[in-house]
Every structure is written in C-alpha cells, then in structure tokens.
XYZ file of C-alpha atoms in Angstrom:
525
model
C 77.648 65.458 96.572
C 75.994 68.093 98.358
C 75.593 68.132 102.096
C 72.126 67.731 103.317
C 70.124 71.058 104.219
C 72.705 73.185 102.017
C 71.669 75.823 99.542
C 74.038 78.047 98.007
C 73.860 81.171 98.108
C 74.794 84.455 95.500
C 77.970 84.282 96.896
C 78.931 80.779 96.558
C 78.199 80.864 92.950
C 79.851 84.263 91.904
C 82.511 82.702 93.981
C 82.078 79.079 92.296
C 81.880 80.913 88.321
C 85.186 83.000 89.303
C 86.843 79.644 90.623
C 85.909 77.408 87.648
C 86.600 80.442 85.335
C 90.040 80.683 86.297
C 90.645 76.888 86.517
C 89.076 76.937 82.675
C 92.083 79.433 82.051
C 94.888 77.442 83.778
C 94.001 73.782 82.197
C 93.411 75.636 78.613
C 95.799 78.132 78.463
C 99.149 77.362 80.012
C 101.612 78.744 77.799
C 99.839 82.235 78.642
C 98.761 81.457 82.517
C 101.147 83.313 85.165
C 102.102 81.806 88.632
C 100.631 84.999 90.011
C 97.151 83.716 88.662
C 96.869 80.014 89.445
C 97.947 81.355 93.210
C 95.002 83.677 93.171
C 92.880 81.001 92.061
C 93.655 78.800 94.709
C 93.578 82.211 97.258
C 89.476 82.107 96.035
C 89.414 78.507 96.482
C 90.559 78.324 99.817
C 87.971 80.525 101.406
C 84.841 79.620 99.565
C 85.215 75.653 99.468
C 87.407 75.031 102.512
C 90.356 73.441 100.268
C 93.604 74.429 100.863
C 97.296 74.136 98.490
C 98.025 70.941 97.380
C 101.172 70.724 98.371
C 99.072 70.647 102.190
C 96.449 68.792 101.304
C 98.971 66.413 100.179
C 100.451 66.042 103.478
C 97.076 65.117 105.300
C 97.075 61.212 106.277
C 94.713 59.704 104.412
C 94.411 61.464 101.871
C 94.023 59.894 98.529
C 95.905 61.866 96.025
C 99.331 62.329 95.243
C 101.318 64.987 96.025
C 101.582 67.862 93.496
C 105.422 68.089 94.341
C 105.930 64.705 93.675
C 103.662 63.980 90.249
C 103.639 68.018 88.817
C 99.955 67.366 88.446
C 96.932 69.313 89.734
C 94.872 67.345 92.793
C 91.942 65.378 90.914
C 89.471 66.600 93.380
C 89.171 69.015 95.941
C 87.123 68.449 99.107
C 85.620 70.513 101.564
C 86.129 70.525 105.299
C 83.299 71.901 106.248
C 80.501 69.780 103.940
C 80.357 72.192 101.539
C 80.344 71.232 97.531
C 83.674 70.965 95.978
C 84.534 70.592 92.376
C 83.889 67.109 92.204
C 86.552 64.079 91.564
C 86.790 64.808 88.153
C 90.422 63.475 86.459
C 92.585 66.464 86.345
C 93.687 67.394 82.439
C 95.930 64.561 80.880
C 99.214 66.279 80.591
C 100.229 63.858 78.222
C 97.825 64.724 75.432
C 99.334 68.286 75.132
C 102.258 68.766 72.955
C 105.289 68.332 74.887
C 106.292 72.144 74.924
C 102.863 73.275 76.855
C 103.130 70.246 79.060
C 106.467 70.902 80.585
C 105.411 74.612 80.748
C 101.986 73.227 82.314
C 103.535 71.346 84.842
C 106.981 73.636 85.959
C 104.038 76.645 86.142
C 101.318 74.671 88.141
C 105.160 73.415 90.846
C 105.664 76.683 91.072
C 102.567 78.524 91.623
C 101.205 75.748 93.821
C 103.663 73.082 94.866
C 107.242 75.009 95.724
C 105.981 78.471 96.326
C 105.308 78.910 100.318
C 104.680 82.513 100.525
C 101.774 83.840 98.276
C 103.159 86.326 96.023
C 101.815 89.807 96.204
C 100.861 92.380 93.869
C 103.698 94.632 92.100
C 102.954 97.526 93.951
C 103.306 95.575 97.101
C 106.546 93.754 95.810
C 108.048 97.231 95.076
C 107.132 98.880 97.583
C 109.010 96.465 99.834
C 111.700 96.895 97.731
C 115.029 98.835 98.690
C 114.557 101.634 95.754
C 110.788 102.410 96.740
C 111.662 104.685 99.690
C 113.687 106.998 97.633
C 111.840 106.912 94.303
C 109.050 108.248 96.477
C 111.516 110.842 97.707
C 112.662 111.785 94.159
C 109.084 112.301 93.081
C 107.868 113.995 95.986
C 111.151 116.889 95.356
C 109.871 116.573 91.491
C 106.105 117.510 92.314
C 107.891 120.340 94.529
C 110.089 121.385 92.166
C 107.670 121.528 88.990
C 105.182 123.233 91.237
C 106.697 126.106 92.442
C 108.263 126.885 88.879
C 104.065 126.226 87.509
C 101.575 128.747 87.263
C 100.553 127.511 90.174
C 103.223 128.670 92.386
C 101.019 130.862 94.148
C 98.784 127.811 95.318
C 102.381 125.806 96.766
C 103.225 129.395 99.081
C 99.345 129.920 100.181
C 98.862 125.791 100.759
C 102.264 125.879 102.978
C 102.062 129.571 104.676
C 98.497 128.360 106.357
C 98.524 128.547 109.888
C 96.362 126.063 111.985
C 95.997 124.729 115.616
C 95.087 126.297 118.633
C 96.808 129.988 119.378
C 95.959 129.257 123.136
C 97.793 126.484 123.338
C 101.416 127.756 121.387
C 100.669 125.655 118.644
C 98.786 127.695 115.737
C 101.782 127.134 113.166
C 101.617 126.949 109.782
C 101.786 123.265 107.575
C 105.204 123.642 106.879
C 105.972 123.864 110.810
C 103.309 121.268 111.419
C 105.692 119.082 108.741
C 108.972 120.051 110.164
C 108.109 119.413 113.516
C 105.539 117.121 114.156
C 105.877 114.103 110.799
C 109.168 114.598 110.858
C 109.299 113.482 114.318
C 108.302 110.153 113.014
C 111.037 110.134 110.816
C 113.719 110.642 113.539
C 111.799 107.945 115.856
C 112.029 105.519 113.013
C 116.134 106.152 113.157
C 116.365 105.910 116.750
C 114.505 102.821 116.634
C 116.740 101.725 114.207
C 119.944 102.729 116.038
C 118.408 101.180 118.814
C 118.455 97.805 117.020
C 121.858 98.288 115.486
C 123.010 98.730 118.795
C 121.285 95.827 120.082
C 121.503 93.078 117.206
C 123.554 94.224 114.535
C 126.344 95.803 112.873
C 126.900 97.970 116.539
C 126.233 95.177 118.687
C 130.264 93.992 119.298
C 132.414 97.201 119.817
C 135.507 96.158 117.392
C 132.779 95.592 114.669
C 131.134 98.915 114.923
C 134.572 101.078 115.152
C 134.643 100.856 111.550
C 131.366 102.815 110.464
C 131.228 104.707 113.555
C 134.362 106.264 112.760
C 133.325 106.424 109.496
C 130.667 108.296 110.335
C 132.015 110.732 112.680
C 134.974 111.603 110.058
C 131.980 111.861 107.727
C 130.278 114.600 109.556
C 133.296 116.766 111.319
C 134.938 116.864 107.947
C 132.121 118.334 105.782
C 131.519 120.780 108.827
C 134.934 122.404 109.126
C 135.400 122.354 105.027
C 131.836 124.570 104.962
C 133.206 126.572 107.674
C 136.304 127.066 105.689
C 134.242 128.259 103.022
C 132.054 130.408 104.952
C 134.231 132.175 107.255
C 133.142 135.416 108.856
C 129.658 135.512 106.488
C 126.475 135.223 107.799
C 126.172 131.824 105.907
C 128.475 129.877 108.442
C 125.378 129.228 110.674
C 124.867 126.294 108.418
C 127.670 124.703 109.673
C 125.133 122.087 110.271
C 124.157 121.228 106.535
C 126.774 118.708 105.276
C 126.629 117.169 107.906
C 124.162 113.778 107.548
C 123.155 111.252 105.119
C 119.696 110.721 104.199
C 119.587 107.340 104.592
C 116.201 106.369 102.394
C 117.974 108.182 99.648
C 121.349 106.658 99.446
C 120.103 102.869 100.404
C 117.179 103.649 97.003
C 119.948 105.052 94.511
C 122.664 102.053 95.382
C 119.820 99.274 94.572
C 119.069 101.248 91.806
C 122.946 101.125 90.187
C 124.632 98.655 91.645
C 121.943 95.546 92.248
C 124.769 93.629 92.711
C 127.663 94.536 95.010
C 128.322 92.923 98.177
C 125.823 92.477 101.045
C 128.622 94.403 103.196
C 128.541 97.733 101.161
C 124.727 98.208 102.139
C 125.020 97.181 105.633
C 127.961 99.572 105.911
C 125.964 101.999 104.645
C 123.345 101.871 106.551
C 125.622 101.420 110.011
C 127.001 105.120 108.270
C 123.673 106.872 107.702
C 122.512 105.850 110.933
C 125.122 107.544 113.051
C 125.153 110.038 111.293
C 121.683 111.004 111.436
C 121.987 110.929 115.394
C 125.007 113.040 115.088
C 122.804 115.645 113.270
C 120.115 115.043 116.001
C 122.756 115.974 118.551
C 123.935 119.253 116.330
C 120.557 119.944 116.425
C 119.932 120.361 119.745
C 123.031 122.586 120.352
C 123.381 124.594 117.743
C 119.935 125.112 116.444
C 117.358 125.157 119.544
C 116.408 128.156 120.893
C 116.022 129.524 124.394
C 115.320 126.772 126.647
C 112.652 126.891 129.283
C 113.771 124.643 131.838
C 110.031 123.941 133.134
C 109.046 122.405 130.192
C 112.426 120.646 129.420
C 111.834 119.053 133.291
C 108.422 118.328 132.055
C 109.395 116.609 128.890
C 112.223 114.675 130.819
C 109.202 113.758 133.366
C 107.304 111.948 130.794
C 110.513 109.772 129.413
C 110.573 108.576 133.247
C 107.192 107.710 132.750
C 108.046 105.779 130.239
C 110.430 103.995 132.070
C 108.135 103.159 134.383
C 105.942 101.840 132.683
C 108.611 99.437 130.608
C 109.299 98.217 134.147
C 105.734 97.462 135.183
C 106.291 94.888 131.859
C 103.249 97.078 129.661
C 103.733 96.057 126.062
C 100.491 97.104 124.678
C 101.522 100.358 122.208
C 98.135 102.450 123.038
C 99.632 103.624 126.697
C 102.319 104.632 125.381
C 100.681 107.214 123.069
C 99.439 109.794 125.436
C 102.709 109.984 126.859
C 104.719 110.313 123.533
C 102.122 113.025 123.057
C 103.219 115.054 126.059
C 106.758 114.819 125.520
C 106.469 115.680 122.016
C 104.532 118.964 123.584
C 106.920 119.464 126.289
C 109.765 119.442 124.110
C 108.242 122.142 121.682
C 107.168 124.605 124.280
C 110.602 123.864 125.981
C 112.728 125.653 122.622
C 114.342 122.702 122.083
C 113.385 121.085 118.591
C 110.607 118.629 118.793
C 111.585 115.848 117.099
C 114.467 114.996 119.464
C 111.275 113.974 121.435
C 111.162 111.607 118.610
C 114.685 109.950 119.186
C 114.753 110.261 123.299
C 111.229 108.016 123.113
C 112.663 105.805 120.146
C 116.035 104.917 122.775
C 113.654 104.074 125.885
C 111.548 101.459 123.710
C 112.760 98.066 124.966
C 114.177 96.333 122.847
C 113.689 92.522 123.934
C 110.910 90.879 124.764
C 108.388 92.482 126.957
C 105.269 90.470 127.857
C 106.015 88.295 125.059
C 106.275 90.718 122.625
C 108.698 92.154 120.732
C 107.684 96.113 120.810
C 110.872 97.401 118.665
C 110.016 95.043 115.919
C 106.143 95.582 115.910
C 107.163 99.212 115.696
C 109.552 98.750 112.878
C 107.252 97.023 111.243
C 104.250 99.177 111.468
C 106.324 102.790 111.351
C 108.894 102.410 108.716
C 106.651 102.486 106.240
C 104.374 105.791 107.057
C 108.179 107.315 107.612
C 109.540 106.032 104.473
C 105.954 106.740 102.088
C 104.360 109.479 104.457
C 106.329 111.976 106.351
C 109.521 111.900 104.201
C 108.342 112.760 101.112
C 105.733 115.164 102.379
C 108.228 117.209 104.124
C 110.549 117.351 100.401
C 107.052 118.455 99.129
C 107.155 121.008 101.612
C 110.471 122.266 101.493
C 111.749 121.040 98.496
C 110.117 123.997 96.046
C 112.420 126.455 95.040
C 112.231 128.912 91.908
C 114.164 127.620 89.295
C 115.826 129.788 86.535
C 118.634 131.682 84.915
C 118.828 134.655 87.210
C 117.876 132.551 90.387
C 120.645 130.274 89.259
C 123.213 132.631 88.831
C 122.439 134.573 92.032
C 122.798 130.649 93.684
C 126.428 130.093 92.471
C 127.494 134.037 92.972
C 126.343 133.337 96.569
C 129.682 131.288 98.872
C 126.750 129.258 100.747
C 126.153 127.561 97.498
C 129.792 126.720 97.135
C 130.289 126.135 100.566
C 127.318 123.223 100.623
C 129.089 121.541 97.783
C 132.259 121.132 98.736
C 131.302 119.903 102.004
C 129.050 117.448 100.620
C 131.143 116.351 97.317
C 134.368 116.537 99.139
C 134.196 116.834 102.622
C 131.821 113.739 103.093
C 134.146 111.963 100.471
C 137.289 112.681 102.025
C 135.932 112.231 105.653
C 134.345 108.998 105.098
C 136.860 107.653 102.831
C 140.030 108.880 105.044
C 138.527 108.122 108.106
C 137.900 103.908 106.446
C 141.617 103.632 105.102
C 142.767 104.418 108.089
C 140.892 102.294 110.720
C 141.495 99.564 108.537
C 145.158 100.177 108.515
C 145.638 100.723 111.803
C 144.301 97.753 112.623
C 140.942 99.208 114.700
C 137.923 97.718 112.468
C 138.161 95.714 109.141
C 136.119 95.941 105.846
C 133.173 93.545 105.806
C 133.300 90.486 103.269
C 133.661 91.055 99.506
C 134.038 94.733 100.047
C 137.146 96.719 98.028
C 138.246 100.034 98.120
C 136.195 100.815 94.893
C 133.398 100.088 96.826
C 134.401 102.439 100.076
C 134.949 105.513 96.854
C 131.454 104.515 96.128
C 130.493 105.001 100.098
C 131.881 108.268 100.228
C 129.497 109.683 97.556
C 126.396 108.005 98.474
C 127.354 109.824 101.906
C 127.013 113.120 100.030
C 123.162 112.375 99.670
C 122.329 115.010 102.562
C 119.162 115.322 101.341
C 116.069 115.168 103.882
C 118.539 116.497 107.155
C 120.249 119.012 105.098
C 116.788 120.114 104.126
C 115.921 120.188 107.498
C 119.277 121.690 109.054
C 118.877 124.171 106.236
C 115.384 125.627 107.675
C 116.252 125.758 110.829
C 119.719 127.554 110.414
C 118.348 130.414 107.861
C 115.896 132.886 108.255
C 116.749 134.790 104.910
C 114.870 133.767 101.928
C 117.917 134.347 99.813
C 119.947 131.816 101.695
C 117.291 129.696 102.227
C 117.118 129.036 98.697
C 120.857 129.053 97.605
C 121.403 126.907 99.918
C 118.498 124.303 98.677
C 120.074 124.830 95.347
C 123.087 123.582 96.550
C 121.516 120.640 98.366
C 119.451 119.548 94.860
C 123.149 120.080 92.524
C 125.552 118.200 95.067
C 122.862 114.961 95.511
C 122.691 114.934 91.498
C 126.150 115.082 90.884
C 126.885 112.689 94.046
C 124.227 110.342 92.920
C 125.674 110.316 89.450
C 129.082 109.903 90.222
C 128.466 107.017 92.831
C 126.288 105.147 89.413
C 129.457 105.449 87.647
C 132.049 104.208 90.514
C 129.715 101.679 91.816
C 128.336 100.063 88.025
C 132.179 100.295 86.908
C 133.564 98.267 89.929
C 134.158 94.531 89.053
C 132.325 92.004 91.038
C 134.442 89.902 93.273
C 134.275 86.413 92.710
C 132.271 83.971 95.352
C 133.709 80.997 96.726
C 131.192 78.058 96.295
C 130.606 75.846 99.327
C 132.511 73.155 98.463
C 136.149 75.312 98.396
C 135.393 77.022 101.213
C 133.932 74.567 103.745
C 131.176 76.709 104.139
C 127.399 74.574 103.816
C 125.565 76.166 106.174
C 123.664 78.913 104.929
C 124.252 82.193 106.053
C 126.363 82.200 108.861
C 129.938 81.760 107.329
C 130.555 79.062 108.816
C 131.023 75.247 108.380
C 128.401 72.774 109.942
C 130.699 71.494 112.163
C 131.541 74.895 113.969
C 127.804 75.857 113.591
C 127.278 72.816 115.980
C-alpha cells in the first residue's frame, strides 16, 4: 500500500528499477550471483525504502517473518519505516522448485551475503589496499615509474619536474620539489613512526621491558653492525660519510614483501618485525640529527622547542580537537628547518608529545593512525622513491657503480651487516636468557628477519641524500640501495617459503578456548 499524500519521485523509481533489477538477478541467477552483489542490493535497499538486513529485521519484536539465519530464505516482504512503499508481501522464490544444486548454492550465498556477514564487504581496491602488501607494492611501482623514467626519452622532463624551485625566497623556503619532498612529506612519514613507536611503547610489543629487550636489541645490533662493516669498507674515502646508510629498515617495504612470500608464518615473525623496523627507524632519526644536520642556530632550535611546550600545554588544558594543533605543528616544522637541524625530526618530537590515552574522550593517537597512515603509506612514501629513486641505468653507469667501494660498502652492510647484527644480536638474548622468541617462531624464521632487515630502502634513500653532495656517489650509492633490497628481498622469499610451518595445537590439547589471549577460560576469569 502506499501511504497517503505520497508521490514518488525520479529518484525513488531509478532507485526502485535498480532494486528490483538486482533482486530479478539474485532469485534467477544464483549459481552466477556473488555475495558482493546481493550486499549491494540490500546497501540500495536500505536507504531508499527504509528496510534494513534481515538478519535485523529479524530480531525486531513483532515482526512476522522468520529469521534468514534460521530458515536460509530471503524475508517475504520488506516494510518501510518511514510509510514509504516497499516491495510488497509477495512469497519469496520457492527454493524447493530449483534443482537441488542451485538451491543449496541459493541459500549458503543469500546466509552469507545477508544473514552471517556483519561487516559489508568493500570493493577490491579497498580490500587491498588495507591489505599488508599494498604499502609496498605502491613503493615498488613508484621506484619502477622512477626508474623507467629517467632511463626514457623523457629523462629530461624527471630532472626539470624535480630541479623546480618554489616557495617564498623571503621567507628561506624557495626550495626545489625534491627538497619540498625530502623535507616537508617526508615529515609525515617519520610522524606516522613516532606515532607508532609511541603506541608500541604504550600498548604493545614495548609496553613490558623483558618483552621488548628482544627486538630492541635486535634492532640496535641491527643498526651498529651494518654501520661499522660500511665503515670498514670505506675507510679513509670520502664515501664513509654514509656511515648512516645501512643503517634502518623501511618498514612498509619489508612488512609488503613478507605477506607477499610467506602468507603464512607465525603472527610473531611480523610483530617482531615490525617492533625491529620501528626502532630502527628512530635510531636513524637520532643519526640524523647528529651526523647529518647542519649548523645549528640556537634561536630557532629554542623556538622550535617553544612550540613542543605549547603543545604540552595544550594536552594539559585536555584539547583533543586535531585543528589547534595544526598551526603549531606548522611552526615547529618551520623552526626546525631554519634552525639546520633536519625538519622532519619536527615530525617525530610532535608524534612523542601526542597523548596517547584518552583525552576528552577521545582517543587522538588512534584517530591519527587512522587518518595518517594511509597518506604516509600511498602519498608521501612513494612520492619521495619517485623523487629520488631515478637513476641512469646502463652498462657503463653500472660498471662505474661496482668499480666505486661505496657500492660495495652499501652491500655488505645491508646483506651482511644487518644479517649478522640482527641475527647475532637474537641468538644471543635468547640464550642468555634476556628476551625469548615469540610463539611459533624458529630460527629459520629469525634468518628470514635478518634479510627483510636489509630492506633499507626509503631511509637509506633518504640518509643517502643527505650524506652526498657528489652526483657520482649519489648514484652508486642508489645503485647499491636498488641491488642489496633485490637480492635481500629474494633471498628472504626463498628462506621464508622454504621454512616448514610449525604445527598448531587445537584447543582441546592445549586448554586454550578463549580466543586470542593464550589462555584458558578459567585464568581469563
């Protein structure tokens, strides 16, 4: 029935066609209809008609039809709360006049598009890119486009686009886009890693000190031993001011290439990793800013150290609204240029004072997370490989790169120093008692750590700009960076795809029935 004084509009009947078009293709096509579909169906229902899933409208007292969980059936009707026409109380399809094949199909698609599934499933774009390779296949084909671009005709076009200068002279800041990159996205790369330290420290794998020995030793012995082997290497050539380079793990990198070869290994190996590539992008923040800032002026350092006490009093007056915050992120950010020290330990100092509980009911470190992440992971990362990932590929620039000791020196402190540092540094806290290997994890698995460590890529990058001046070593040493992350990410593929998976206790043997947190319900209560 329609509700007195009603008269559809052009709206309500595209939306009304689209509806009954797609319910025409679910009740006469079920062998080809996709869960994805019948939930978009319903997602047009709901708005247009007032209806909502079955499995809710189910629920309501009072209401007359049986649950789609409980018969596998569509609802025979669907009624509008708000008096507007539905699609009437006609019977929903007999199930039992279809052949018995498209009828069990029927119903398990119809359960799980409408009855068991509580989270409406998103596009594939969206699904991958929340997924755990999307942040460094967008790195990969960010260094690709860099990489095929400066070896194109075009080359020309990548040097002009990244040699123009722009912002005000008056005010210091008339730099060119690859400076506007390097210091001013990036420093939304290192905020998103001191928020994330921030949280580590506060509520998770840093939180209890005897848990967080493990991969913060790790992750020292990961960075001082690639150091002193590239020093080794380097000795008395202008090259050992790189000292830096081998130093950090890009975390988006190593995080995308281990859910792209080994899907399955233990929970603990990418936590562990993470807790690694965390610490040891704050170590590089800290090498940074003494070995490659330049003079300071102690003004504008004061002034930039002003404006994080700002922030701290504003925490304390309990502001949790983000917009406040801005201006004052702003200033420190152009403090801490002017000042000679690098601007995007702005970045980290401002990602450290964010609170990291509740604040005026809300959680600000999370809503940052959240909304940041993302524009670091799909924005600023792989426009700064774009930037500073071209380099002139061929047989004489080759040759010239592996005639050159920086070249050499950047591999074996990646390949083997990060191995042997990270590695070592494992066996022996674990020996010694200090910190212990999370669940399920073996010492294939730690081999396998030690070369995703070698994926320096977006800090050596970095590191590697700030350290040279040269064009020659500029580019040897990128050359380097691009062999030692393909061999690094090839050899952890064949450690980590090779290593056998470890057997899981069910529930039963182990005592264990309450779901992730290791523990029995009895100790859980």
């Amino acid at each position: 029935m329609v509700a007195d004084g009603y008269r559809p509009d052009r709206f309500d009947i595209i939306g009304a066609a689209i509806c009954l078009s797609g319910v025409a293709v679910i009740m006469y096509a079920p062998a080809a209809t996709d869960p994805s579909l019948t939930a978009a169906c319903w997602r047009l229902l709901k708005p247009r008609f007032g209806c909502g899933e079955p499995h809710r409208r189910a629920a309501q007292p009072g209401h007359a039809h049986h649950s789609t969980e409980a018969s596998g059936h569509p609802p025979r009707g669907l009624r509008s709360s708000r008096g507007r026409p539905s699609l009437g109380d006609r019977p929903a399809r007999r199930i039992d006049r279809l052949p018995k094949k498209c009828a069990r199909q029927h119903c398990d698609r119809w359960k799980r598009a409408c009855g068991e599934m509580r989270v409406r499933p998103g596009s594939t774009v969206r699904r991958f890119l929340a997924s755990d390779p999307a942040p460094g296949v967008a790195l990969v084909a960010a260094t690709v486009a860099a990489l095929v671009w400066i070896n194109s005709p075009a080359a020309d076009a990548y040097t002009t686009l990244w040699d123009t200068a722009v912002g005000p002279a008056s005010a210091g800041m008339h730099l060119d886009l690859r400076h506007w990159v390097n210091d001013a996205l990036m420093t939304v790369f290192f905020f998103v890693i001191g928020l994330e330290l921030k949280q580590e420290l506060v509520d998770g794998e840093l939180a209890h000190p005897r848990a967080a020995a493990l991969p913060v030793l790790a992750a020292v012995g990961g960075a001082l031993v690639p150091a002193v082997v590239f020093l080794m290497v380097t000795f008395g050539t202008p090259a050992a001011r790189g000292w830096g380079v081998p130093m950090a793990t890009d975390p988006a990198f190593a995080v995308g290439v281990l859910a792209l070869v080994a899907r399955r290994v233990p929970p603990g190996v990418r936590l562990l990793l993470l807790a690694i590539a965390t610490v040891d992008d704050v170590l590089a923040v800290l090498v940074i800013a003494a070995g490659y800032s330049g003079a300071l002026s102690w003004p504008w350092l004061a002034a930039a150290v002003g404006g994080c006490l700002l922030v701290v009093v504003l925490r304390r007056l309990g502001v949790s609204a983000i917009w406040p915050y801005l201006p004052v992120g702003a200033a420190v950010w152009y403090a801490t240029l002017q000042s000679g020290a690098h601007a995007t330990l702005a970045g980290v100092a401002l990602a450290l004072l964010t609170p990291a509980g509740s604040t005026g009911g809300r959680d600000v470190l999370a809503v940052l997370l959240r909304r940041l992440a993302p524009v670091s992971a799909f924005l600023a990362v792989p426009v700064f490989a774009l930037a500073n990932a071209g380099v002139p590929l061929s047989a004489d620039s080759a040759t010239a790169a592996f005639a050159d000791r920086v070249t050499w020196a950047i591999l074996a402190g990646l390949l083997f120093g990060k191995f042997a540092g990270i590695t070592g540094t494992i066996t022996l806290v674990t020996r010694t008692g200090l910190g212990h290997l999370p669940s399920g994890v073996t010492s294939r698995h730690v081999a396998g750590l030690g070369l995703l460590g070698a994926l320096g890529f977006t800090v050596a990058l970095f590191v590697t700009e700030l350290a040279y001046t040269e064009a020659g070593l500029t580019d040897h040493a990128k050359i380097g960076i691009l062999a030692a992350s393909v061999i690094a990410a090839a050899a952890a593929a064949l450690v980590l795809t090779r290593t056998p998976q470890e057997p899981t206790a069910s529930p039963a043997a182990t005592g264990d029935d309450t779901p992730g947190t290791g523990r029995t319900r009895t100790e859980a209560a």
